[in-house]
Short mmCIF file of C-alpha atoms and ligand atoms in Angstrom, two decimals:
data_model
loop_
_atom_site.label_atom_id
_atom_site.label_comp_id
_atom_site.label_asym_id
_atom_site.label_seq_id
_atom_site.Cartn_x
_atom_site.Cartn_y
_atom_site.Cartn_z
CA UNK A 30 -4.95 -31.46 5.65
CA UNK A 31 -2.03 -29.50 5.21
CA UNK A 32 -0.30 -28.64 1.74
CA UNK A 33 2.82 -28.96 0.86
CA UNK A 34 5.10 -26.64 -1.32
CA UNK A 35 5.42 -29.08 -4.57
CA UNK A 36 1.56 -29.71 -4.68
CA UNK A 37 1.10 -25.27 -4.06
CA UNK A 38 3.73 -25.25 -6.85
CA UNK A 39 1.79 -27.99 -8.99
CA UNK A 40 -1.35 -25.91 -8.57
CA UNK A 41 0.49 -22.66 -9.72
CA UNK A 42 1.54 -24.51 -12.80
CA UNK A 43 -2.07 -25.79 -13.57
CA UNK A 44 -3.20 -22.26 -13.19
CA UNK A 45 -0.84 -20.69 -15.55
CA UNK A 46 -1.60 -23.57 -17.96
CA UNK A 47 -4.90 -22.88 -17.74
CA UNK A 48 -4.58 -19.29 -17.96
CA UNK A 49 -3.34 -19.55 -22.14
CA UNK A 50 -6.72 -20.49 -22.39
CA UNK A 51 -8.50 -17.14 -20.93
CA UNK A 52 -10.73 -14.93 -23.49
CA UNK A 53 -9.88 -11.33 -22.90
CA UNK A 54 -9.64 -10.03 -26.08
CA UNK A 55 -10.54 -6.23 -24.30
CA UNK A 56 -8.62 -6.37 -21.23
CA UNK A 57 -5.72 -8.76 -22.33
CA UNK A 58 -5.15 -9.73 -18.63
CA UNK A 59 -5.33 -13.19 -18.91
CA UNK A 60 -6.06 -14.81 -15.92
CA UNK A 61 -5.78 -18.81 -14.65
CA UNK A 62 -7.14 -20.68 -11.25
CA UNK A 63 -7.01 -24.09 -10.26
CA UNK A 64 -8.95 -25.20 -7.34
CA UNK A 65 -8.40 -28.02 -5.29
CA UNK A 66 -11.01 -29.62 -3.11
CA UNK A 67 -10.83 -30.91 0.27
CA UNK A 68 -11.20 -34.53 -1.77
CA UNK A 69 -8.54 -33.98 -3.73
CA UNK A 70 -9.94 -32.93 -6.98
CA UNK A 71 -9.00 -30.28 -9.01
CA UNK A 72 -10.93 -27.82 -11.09
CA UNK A 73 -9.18 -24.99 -13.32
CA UNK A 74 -10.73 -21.79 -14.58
CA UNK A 75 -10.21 -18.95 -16.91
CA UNK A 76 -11.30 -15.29 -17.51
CA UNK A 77 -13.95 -15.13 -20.13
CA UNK A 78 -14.90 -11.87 -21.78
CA UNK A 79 -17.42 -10.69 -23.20
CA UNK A 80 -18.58 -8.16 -25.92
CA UNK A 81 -20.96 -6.90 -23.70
CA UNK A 82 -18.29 -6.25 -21.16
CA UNK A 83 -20.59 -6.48 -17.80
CA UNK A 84 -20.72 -10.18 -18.72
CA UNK A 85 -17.57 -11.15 -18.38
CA UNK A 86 -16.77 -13.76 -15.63
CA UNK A 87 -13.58 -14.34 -13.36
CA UNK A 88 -11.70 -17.28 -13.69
CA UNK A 89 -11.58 -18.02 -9.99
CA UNK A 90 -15.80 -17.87 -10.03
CA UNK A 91 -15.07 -20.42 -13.59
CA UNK A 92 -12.85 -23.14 -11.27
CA UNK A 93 -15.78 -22.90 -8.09
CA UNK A 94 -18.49 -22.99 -10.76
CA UNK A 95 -17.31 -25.81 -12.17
CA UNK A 96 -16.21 -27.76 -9.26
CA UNK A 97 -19.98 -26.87 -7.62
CA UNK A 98 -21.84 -27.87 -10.30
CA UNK A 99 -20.08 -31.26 -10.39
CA UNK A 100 -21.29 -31.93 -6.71
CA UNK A 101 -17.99 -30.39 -4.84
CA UNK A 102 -18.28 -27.55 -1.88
CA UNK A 103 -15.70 -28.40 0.02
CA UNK A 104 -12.46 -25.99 -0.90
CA UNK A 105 -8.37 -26.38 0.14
CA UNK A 106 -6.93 -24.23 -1.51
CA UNK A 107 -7.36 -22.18 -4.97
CA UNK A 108 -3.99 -20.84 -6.89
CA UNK A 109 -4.42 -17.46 -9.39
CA UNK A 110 -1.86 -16.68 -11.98
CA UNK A 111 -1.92 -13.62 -13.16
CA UNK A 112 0.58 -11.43 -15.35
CA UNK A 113 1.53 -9.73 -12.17
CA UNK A 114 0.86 -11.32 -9.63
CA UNK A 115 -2.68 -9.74 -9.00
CA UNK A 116 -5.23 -10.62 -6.13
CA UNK A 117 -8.72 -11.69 -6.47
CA UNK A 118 -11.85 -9.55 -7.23
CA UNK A 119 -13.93 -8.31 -4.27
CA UNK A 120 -16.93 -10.45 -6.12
CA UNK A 121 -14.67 -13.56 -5.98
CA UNK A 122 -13.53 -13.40 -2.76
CA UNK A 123 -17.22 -12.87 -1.82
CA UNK A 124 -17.68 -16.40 -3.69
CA UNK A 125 -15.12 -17.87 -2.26
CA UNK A 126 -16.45 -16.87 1.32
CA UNK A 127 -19.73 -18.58 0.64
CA UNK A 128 -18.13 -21.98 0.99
CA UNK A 129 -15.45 -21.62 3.61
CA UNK A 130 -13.29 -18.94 4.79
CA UNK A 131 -10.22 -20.68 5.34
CA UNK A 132 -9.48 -21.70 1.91
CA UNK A 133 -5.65 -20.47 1.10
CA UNK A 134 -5.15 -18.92 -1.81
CA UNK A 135 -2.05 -18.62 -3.64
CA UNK A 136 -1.82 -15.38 -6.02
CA UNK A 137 1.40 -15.81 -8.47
CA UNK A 138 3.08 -14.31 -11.74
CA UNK A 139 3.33 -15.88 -15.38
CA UNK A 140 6.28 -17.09 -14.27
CA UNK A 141 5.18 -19.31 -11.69
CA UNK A 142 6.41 -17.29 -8.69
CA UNK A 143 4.11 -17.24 -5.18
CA UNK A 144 3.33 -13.46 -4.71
CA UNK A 145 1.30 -13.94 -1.90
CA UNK A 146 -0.30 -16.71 0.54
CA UNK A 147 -3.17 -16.07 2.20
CA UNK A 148 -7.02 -17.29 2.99
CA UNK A 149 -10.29 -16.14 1.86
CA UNK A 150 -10.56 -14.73 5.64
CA UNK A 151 -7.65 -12.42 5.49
CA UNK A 152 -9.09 -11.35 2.00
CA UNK A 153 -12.26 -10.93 3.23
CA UNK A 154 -12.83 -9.47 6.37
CA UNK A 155 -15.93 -9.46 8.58
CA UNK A 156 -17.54 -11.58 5.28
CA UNK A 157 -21.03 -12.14 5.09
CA UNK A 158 -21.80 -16.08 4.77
CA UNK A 159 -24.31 -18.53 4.92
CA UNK A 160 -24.28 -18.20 8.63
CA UNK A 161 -25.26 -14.41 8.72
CA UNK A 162 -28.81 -15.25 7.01
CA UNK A 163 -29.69 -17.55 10.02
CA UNK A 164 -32.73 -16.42 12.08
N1 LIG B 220 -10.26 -10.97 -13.52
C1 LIG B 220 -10.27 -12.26 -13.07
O1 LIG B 220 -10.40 -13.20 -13.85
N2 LIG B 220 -10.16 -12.47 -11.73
C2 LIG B 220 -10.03 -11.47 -10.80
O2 LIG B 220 -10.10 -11.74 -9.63
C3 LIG B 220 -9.75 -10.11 -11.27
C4 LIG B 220 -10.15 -9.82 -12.66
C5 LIG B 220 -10.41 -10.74 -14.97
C6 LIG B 220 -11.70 -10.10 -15.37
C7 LIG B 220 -11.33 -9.44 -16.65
O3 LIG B 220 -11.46 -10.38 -17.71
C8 LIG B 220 -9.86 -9.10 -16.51
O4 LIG B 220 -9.39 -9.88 -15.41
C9 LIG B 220 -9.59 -7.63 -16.24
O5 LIG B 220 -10.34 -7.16 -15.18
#
């Protein structure tokens, strides 16, 4: 199914919405995702911090999480909004990967700009999935 520019836009606007709601009281670099599944539904995350700083979880790992553990696998596409624009962890594109490499993902500013378009495969490179543990 392909994706067109208002609904990348819409999903860049859910991300930054949810992004006022990230807990990083250390770091301060708040960060927002909203991930749409392949049937249609839409799950947002947020950074969450933690005193014991080794704790803390991405928001991209919050939005699959969430959408996982309310019976979705199937990803489209997942927007992160970011300060600056920043990419995704090594640990969540390594999530990411585990259910499909060809999910885009959108990486944009506070403002709501598109940085950068990609897919988990371009992010991730010669990934290990599901597939690799096969006999
Ligand atoms: N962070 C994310 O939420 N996603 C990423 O992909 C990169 C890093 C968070 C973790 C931490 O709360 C803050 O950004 C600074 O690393």
């Amino acid at each position: 199914m392909t994706v067109t520019r208002e609904e990348k836009q819409s999903l860049i606007d859910l991300a930054n919405e949810a992004r006022k709601r990230a807990y990083a009281p250390y770091s301060k670099y708040q960060v927002g995702a909203a991930l749409r599944t392949k049937t249609g539904r839409v799950f947002t995350g947020v950074n969450i911090e933690n005193a014991a700083y080794p704790h803390t979880m991405c928001a991209e790992r919050v939005a699959v999480f969430k959408a996982v553990s309310e019976g979705e696998r199937e990803f489209e596409i997942i927007s992160v909004a970011t300060d600056n624009g920043g990419s995704p962890c090594g640990g969540c594109r390594q999530v990411l990967a585990e259910f499909g490499l060809d999910t885009i993902v959108l990486m944009a500013d506070k403002d709501g700009r598109l940085i950068k378009e990609t897919t988990v495969r371009e992010l991730l490179p010669e990934a290990f999935t599901p597939e690799k543990l096969k006999p």
